[in-house]
PDB file of C-alpha atoms in Angstrom:
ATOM      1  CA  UNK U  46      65.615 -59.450 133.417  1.00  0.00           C
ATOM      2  CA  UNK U  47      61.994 -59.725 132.203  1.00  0.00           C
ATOM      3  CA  UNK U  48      61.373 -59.524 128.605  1.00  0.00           C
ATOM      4  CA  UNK U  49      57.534 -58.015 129.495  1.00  0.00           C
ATOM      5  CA  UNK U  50      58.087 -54.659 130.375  1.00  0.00           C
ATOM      6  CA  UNK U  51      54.857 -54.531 132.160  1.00  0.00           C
ATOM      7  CA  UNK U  52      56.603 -57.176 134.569  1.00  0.00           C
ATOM      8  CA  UNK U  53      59.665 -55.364 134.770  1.00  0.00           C
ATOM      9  CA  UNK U  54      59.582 -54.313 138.174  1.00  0.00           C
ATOM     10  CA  UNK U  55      59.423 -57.315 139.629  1.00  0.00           C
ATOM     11  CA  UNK U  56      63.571 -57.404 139.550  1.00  0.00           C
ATOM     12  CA  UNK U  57      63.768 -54.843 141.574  1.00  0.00           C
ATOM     13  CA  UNK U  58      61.488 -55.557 144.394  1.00  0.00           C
ATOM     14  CA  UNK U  59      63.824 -57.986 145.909  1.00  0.00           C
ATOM     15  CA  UNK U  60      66.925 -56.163 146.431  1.00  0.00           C
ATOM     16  CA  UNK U  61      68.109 -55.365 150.098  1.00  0.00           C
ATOM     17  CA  UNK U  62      69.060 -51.922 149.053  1.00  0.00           C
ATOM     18  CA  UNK U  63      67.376 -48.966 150.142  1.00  0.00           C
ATOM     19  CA  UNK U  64      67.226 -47.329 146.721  1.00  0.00           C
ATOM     20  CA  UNK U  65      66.825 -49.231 143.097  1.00  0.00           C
ATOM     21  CA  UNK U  66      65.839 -47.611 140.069  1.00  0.00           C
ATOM     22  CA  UNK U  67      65.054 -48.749 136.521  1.00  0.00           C
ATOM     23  CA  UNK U  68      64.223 -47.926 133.264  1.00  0.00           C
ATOM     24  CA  UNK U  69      60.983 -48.917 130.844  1.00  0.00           C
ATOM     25  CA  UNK U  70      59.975 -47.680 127.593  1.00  0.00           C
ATOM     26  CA  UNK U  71      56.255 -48.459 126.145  1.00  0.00           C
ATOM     27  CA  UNK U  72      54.609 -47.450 123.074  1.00  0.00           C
ATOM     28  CA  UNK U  73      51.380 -44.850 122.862  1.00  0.00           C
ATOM     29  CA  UNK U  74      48.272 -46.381 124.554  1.00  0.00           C
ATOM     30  CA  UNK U  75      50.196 -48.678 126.514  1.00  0.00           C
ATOM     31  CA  UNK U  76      49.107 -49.759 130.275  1.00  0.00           C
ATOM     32  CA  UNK U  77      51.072 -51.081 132.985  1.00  0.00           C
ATOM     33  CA  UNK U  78      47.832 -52.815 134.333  1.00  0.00           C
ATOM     34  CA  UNK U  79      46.941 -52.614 137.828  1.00  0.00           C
ATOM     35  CA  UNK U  80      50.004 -53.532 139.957  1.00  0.00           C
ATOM     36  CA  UNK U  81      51.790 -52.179 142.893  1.00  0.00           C
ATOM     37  CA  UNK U  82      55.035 -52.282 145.079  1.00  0.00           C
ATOM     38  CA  UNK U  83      56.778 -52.977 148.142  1.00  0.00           C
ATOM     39  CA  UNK U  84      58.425 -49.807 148.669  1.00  0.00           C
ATOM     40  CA  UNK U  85      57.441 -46.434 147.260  1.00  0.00           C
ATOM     41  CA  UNK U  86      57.972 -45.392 143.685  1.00  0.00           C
ATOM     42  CA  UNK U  87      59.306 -42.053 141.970  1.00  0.00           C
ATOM     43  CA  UNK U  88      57.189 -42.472 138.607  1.00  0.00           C
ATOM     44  CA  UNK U  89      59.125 -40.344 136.296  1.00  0.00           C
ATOM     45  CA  UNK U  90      59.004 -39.713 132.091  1.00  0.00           C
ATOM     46  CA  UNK U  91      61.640 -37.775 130.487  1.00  0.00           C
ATOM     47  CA  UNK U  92      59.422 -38.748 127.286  1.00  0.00           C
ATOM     48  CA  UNK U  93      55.955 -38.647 126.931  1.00  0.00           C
ATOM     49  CA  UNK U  94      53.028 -38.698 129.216  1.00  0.00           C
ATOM     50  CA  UNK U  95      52.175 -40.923 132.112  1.00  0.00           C
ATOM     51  CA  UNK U  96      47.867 -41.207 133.006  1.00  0.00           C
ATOM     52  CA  UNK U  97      47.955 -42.556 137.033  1.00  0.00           C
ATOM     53  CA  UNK U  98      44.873 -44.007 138.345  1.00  0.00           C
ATOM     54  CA  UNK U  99      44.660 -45.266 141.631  1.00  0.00           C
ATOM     55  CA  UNK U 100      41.650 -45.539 143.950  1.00  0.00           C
ATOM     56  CA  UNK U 101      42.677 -42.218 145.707  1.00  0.00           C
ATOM     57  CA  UNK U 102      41.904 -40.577 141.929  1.00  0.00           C
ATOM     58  CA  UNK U 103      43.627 -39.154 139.075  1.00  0.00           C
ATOM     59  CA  UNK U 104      47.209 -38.397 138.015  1.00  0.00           C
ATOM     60  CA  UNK U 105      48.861 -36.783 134.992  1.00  0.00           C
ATOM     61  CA  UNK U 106      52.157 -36.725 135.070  1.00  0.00           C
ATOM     62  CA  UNK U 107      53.840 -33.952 132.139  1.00  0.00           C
ATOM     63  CA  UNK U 108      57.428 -34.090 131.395  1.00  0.00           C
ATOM     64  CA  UNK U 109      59.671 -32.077 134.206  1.00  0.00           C
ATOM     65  CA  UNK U 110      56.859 -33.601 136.746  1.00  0.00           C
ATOM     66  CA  UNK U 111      57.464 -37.117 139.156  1.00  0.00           C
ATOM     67  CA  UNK U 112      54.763 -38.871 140.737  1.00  0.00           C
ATOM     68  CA  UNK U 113      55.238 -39.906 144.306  1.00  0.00           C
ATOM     69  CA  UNK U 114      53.640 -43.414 145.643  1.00  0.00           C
ATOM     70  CA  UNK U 115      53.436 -44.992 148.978  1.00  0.00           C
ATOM     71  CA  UNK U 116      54.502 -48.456 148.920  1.00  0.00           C
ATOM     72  CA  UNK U 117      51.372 -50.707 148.205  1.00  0.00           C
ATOM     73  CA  UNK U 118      49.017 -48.204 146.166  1.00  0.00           C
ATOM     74  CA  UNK U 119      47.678 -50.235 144.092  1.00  0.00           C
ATOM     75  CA  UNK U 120      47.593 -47.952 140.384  1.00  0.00           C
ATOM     76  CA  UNK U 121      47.630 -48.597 136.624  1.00  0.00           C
ATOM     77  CA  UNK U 122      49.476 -46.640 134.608  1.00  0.00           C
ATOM     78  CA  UNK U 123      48.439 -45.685 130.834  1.00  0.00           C
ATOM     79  CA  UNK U 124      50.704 -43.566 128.471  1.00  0.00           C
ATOM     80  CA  UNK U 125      49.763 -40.818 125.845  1.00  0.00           C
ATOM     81  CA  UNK U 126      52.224 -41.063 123.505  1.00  0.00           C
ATOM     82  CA  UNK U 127      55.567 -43.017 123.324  1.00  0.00           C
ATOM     83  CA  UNK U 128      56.963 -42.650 126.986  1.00  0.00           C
ATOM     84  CA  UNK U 129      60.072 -43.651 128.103  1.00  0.00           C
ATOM     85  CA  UNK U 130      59.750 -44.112 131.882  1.00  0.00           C
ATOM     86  CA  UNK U 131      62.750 -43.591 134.726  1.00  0.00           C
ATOM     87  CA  UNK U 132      61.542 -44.926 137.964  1.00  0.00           C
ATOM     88  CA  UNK U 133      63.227 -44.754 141.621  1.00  0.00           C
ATOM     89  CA  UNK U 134      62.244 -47.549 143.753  1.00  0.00           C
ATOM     90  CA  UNK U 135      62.222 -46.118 147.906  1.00  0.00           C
ATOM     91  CA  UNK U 136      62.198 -47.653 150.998  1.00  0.00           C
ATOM     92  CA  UNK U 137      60.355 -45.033 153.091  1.00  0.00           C
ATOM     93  CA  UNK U 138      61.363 -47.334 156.279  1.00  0.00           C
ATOM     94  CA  UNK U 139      64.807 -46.835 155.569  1.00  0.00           C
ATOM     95  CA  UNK U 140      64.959 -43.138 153.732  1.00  0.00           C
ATOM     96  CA  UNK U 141      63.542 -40.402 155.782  1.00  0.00           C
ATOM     97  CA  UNK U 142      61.197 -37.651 155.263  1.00  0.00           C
ATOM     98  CA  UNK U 143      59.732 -39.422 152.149  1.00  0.00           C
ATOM     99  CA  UNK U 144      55.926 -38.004 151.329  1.00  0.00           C
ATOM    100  CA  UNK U 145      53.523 -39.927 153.353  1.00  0.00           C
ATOM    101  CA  UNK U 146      50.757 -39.635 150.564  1.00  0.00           C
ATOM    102  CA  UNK U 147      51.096 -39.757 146.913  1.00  0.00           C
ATOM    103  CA  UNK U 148      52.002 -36.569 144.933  1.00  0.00           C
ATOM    104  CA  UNK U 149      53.215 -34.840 142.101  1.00  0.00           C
ATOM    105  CA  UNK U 150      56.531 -33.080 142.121  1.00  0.00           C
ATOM    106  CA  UNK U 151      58.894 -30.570 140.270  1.00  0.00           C
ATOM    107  CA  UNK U 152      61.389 -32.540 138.705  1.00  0.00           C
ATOM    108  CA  UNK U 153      64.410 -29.711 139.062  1.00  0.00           C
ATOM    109  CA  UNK U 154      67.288 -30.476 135.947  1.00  0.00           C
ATOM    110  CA  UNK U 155      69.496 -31.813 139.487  1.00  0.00           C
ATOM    111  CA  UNK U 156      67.062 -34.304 140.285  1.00  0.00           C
ATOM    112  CA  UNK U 157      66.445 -35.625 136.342  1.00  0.00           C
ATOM    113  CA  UNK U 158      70.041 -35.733 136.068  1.00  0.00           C
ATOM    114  CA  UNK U 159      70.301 -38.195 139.266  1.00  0.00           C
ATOM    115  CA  UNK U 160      67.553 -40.388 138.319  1.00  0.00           C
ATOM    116  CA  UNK U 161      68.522 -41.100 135.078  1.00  0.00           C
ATOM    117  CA  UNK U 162      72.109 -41.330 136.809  1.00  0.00           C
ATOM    118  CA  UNK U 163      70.469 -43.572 139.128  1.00  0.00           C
ATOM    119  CA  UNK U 164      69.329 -46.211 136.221  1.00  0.00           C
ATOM    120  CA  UNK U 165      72.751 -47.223 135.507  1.00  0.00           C
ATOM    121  CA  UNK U 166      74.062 -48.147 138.790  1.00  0.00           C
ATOM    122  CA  UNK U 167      73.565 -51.493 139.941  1.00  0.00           C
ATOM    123  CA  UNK U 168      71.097 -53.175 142.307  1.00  0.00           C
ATOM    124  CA  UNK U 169      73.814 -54.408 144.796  1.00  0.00           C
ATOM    125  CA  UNK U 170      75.949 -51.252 145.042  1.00  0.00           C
ATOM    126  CA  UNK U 171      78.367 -50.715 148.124  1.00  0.00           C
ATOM    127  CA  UNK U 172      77.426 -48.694 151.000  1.00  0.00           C
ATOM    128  CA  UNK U 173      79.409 -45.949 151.410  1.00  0.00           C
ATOM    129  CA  UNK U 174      80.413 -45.618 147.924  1.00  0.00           C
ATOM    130  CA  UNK U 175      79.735 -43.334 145.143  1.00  0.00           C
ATOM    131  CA  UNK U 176      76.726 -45.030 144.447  1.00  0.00           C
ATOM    132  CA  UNK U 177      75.007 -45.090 147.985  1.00  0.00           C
ATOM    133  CA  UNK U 178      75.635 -40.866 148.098  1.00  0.00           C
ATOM    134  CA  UNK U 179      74.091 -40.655 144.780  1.00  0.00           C
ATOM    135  CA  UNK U 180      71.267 -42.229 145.869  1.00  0.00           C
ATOM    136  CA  UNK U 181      70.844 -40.547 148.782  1.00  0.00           C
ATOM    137  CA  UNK U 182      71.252 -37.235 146.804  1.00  0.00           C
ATOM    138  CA  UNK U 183      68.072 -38.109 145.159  1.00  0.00           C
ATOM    139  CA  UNK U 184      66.478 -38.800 147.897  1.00  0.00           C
ATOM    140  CA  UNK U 185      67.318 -35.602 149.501  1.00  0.00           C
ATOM    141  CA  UNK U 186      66.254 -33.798 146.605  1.00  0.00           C
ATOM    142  CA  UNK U 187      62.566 -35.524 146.542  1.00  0.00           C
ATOM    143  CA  UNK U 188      62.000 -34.159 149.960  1.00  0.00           C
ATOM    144  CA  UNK U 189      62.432 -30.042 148.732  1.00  0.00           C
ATOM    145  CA  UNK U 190      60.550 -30.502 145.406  1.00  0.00           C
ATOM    146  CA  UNK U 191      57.721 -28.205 145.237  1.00  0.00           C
ATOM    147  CA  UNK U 192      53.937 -30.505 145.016  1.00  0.00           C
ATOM    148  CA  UNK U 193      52.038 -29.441 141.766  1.00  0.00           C
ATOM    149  CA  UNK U 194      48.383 -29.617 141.898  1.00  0.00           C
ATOM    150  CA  UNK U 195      48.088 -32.405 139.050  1.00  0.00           C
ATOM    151  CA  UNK U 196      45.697 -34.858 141.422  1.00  0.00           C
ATOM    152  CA  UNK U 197      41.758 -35.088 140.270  1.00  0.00           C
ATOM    153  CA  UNK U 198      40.234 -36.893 143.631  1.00  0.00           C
ATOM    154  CA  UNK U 199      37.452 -38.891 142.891  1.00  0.00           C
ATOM    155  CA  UNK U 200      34.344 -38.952 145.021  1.00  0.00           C
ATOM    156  CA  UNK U 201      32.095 -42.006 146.062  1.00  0.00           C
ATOM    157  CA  UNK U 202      29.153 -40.188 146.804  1.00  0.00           C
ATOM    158  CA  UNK U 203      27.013 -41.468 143.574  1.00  0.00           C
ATOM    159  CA  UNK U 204      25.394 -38.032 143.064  1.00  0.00           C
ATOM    160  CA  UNK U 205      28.477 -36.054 142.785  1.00  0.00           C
ATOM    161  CA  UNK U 206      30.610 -38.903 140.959  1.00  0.00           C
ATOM    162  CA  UNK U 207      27.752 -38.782 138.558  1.00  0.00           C
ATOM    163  CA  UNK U 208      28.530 -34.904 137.895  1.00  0.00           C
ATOM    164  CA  UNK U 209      32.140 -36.109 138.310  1.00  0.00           C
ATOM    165  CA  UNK U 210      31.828 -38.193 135.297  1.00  0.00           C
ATOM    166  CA  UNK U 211      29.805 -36.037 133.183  1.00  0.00           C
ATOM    167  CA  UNK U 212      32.726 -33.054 133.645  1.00  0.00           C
ATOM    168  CA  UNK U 213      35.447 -35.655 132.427  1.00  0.00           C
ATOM    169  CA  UNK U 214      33.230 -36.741 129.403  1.00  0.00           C
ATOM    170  CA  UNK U 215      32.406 -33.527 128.291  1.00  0.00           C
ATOM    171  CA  UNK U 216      34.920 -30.911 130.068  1.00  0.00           C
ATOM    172  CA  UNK U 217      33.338 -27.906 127.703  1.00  0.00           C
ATOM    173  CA  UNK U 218      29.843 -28.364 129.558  1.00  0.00           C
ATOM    174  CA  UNK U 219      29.284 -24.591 131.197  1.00  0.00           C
ATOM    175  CA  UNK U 220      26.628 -25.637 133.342  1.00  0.00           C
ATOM    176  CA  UNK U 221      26.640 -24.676 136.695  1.00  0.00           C
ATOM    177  CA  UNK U 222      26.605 -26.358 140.341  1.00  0.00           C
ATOM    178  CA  UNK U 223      22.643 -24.826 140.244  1.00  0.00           C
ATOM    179  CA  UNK U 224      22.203 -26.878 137.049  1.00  0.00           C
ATOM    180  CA  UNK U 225      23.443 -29.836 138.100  1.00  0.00           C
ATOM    181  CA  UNK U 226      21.861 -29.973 141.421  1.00  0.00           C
ATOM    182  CA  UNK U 227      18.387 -29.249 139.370  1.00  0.00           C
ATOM    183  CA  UNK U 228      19.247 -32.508 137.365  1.00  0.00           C
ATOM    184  CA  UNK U 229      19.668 -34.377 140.259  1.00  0.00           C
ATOM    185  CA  UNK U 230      16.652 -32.993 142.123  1.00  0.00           C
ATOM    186  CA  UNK U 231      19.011 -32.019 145.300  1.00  0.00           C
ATOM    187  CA  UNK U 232      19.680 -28.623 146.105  1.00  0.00           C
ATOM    188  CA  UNK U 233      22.686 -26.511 145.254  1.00  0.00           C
ATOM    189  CA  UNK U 234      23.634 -26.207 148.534  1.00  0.00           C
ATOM    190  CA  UNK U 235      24.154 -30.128 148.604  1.00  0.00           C
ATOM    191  CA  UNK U 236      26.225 -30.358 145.787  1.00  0.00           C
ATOM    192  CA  UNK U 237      28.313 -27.568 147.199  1.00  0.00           C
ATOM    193  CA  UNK U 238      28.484 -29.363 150.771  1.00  0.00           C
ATOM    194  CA  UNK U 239      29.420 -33.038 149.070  1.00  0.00           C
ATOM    195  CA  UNK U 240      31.835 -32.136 146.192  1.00  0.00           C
ATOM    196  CA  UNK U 241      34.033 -30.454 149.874  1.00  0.00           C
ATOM    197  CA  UNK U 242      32.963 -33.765 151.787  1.00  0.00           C
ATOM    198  CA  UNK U 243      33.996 -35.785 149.031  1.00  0.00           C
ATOM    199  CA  UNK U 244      37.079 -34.563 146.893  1.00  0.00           C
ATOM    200  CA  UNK U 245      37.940 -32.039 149.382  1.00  0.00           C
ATOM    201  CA  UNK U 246      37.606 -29.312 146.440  1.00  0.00           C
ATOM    202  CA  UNK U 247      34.619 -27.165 145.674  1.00  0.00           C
ATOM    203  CA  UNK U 248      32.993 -28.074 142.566  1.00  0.00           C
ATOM    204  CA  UNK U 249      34.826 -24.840 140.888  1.00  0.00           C
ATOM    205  CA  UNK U 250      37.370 -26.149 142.025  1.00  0.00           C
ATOM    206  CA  UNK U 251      37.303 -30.066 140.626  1.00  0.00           C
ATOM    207  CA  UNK U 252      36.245 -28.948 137.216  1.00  0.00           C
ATOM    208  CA  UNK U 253      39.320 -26.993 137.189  1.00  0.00           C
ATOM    209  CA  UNK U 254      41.327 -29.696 137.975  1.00  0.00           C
ATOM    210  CA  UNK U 255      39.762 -32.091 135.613  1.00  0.00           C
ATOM    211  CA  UNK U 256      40.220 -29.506 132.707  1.00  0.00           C
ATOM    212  CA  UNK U 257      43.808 -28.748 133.445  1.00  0.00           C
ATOM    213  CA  UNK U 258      44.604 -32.279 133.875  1.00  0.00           C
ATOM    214  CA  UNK U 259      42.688 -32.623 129.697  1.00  0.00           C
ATOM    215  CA  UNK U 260      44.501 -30.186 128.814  1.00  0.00           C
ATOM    216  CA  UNK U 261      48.089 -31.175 129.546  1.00  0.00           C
ATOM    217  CA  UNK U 262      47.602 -34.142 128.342  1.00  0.00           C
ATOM    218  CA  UNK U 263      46.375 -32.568 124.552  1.00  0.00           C
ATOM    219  CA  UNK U 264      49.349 -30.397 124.871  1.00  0.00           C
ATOM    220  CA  UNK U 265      51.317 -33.107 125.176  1.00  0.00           C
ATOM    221  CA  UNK U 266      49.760 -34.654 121.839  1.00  0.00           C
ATOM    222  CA  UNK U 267      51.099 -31.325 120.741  1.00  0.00           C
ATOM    223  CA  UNK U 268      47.450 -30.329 119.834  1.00  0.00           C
ATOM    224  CA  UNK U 269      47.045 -26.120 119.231  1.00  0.00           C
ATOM    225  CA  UNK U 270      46.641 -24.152 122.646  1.00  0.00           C
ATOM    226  CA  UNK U 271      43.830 -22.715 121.250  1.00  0.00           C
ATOM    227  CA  UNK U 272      41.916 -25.764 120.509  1.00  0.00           C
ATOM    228  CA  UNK U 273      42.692 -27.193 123.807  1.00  0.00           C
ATOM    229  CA  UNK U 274      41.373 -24.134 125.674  1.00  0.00           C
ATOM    230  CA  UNK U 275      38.031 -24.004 123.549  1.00  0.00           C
ATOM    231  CA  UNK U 276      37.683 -27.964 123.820  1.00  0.00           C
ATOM    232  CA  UNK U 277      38.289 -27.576 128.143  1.00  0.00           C
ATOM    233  CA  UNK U 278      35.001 -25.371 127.854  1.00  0.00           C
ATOM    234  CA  UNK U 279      37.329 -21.966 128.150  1.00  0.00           C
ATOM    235  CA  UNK U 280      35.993 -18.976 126.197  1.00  0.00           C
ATOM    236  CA  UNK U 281      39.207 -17.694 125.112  1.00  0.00           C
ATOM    237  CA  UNK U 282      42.517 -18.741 124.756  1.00  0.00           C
ATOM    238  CA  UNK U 283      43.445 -15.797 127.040  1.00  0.00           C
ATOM    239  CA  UNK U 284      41.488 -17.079 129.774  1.00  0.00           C
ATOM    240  CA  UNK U 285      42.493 -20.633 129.546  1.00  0.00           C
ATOM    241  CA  UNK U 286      46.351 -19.238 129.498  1.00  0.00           C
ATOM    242  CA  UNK U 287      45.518 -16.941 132.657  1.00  0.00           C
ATOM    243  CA  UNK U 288      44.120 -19.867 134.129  1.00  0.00           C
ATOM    244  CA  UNK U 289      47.228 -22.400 133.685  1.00  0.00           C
ATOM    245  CA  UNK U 290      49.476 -19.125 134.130  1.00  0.00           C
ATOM    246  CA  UNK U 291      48.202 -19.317 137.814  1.00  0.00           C
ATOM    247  CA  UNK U 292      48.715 -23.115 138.226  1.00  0.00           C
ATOM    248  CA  UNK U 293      52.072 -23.055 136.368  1.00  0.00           C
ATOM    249  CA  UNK U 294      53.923 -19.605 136.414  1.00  0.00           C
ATOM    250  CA  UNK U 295      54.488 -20.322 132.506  1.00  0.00           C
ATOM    251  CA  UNK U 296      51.896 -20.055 129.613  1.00  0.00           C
ATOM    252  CA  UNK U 297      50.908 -23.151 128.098  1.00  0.00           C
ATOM    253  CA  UNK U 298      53.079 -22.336 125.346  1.00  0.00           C
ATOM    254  CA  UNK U 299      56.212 -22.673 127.585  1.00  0.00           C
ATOM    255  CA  UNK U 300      55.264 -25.887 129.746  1.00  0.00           C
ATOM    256  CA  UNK U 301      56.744 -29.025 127.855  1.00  0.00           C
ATOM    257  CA  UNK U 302      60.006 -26.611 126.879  1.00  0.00           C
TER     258      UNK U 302
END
C-alpha cells in the first residue's frame, strides 16, 4: 500500500470489483491536492471535517454527512481538524441508481456502520458472498439518503463572483443586493437576475449558504454558538439557531451529537 496517504487511492482504482472502500487519516490543515477517480466516491469522516472544492463549487462535509462524486470530478479536499476519512469507491456503470451529480447525504447509523464495515473487507472479495451483499447493502442505502443543502455553487460571471468573494471573506457584511449592485454600478435588478443565472440561488439565498457552510465548520472547531452566529453576520443567536433549525431540524447545539 502507499505510505503517502494523499496517494492512497491509487490501490484501489484498479480492482475489478464493483465496490472498494478504504480508510485515510490526516492531520488538521491537511489537503488531498487536486486529484480525482475512476469511479465515483462516497467521501465520508466519522472524525473531523472534510472542505470539498471542485469546479462545480463548495462542499462541507460535518460528521453524520457523505459527499457523493461522479467518477472524474476533479476536487481537493482540505480538513479542519484531525479527520479520519472512510471512503466507498462506486462503479456507477455497474451499481444502479447512483446520484448522477455530486451531493451531500445523511449518513443514517445503518449506513456508517456498513462503510466502516466495508473498510475491512478485501479488494478481491467473492461474488455472492457475504462480502458482495454487504456491499450492495451500502449501495442500496446511498440511493434513500436524504440530500442536505451543504453545496455553495460558485458563479463565473465576474460581477457576481466578485460579491461572491466578498460574502466568503467577510460573511458578517449586512449589505444588501441594492448595495452591492451600487458598488458595481449595475442595477439591482442585475444582480438579482445573475446570482439565479449563475448559482441557481438568489443572492439571499447564496449568502445563506455561504454562512451556514462558516458556520459548521466553526462548530466543528467547537467554537461557542454564539460567536459563530454573531461572526456569520446574524444578530442574535436566536436567529442564527432559527435559521440552521430550518436547514437541520436540530439546533446547532445538537448537530455534531
Amino acid at each position: 500500500m502507499q505510505s503517502d496517504p494523499t496517494r492512497k487511492h491509487l490501490d484501489f482504482h484498479d480492482t475489478r470489483r464493483a465496490m472498494a472502500a478504504m480508510d485515510v487519516n490526516y492531520p488538521d490543515g491537511a489537503s488531498t491536492g487536486s486529484h480525482s477517480h475512476p469511479k465515483g466516491q462516497l467521501l465520508y469522516a466519522i472524525e473531523g471535517v472534510m472542505i470539498v472544492r471542485s469546479a462545480e463549487g463548495t462542499w462541507v462535509v460535518p460528521p453524520s454527512r457523505a459527499l457523493w462524486l461522479p467518477a472524474g470530478l476533479e476536487h481537493d479536499v482540505k480538513m479542519s481538524g484531525a479527520v479520519k476519512i472512510r471512503t466507498v469507491f462506486i462503479d456507477a456503470t455497474a451499481i444502479q441508481h447512483m446520484p448522477t451529480k455530486s451531493c451531500v447525504i445523511e449518513v443514517s447509523p445503518l449506513l456508517r456502520e456498513l462503510i466502516v464495515a466495508a473498510v475491512r473487507i478485501p479488494l478481491d472479495y467473492q461474488d455472492g458472498g457475504r462480502d458482495e451483499r454487504l456491499m450492495r447493502l451500502l449501495a442500496d442505502e446511498v440511493t434513500v439518503s436524504d440530500v442536505l443543502p451543504l453545496h455553495l455553487p460558485l458563479p463565473e460571471d465576474g460581477r457576481i463572483k466578485f460579491i461572491c468573494e466578498a460574502m466568503i471573506d467577510q460573511p458578517s457584511d449586512i449589505s444588501t443586493a441594492e448595495q452591492w449592485a451600487a458598488r458595481l454600478n449595475v442595477t439591482a435588478k442585475t444582480v438579482h437576475r445573475l446570482f439565479v443565472k449563475e448559482t441557481g440561488m438568489t443572492f439571499a439565498q447564496w449568502r445563506e449558504q455561504a454562512r451556514l457552510l462558516l458556520a459548521l465548520r466553526k462548530l466543528a472547531s467547537g467554537e461557542r454558538v454564539i460567536d459563530v452566529a454573531f461572526d456569520c453576520g446574524y444578530a442574535s443567536q436566536s436567529a442564527f439557531t432559527a435559521m440552521f433549525r430550518r436547514h437541520f431540524g436540530k439546533p446547532p447545539s445538537e448537530f455534531y451529537c
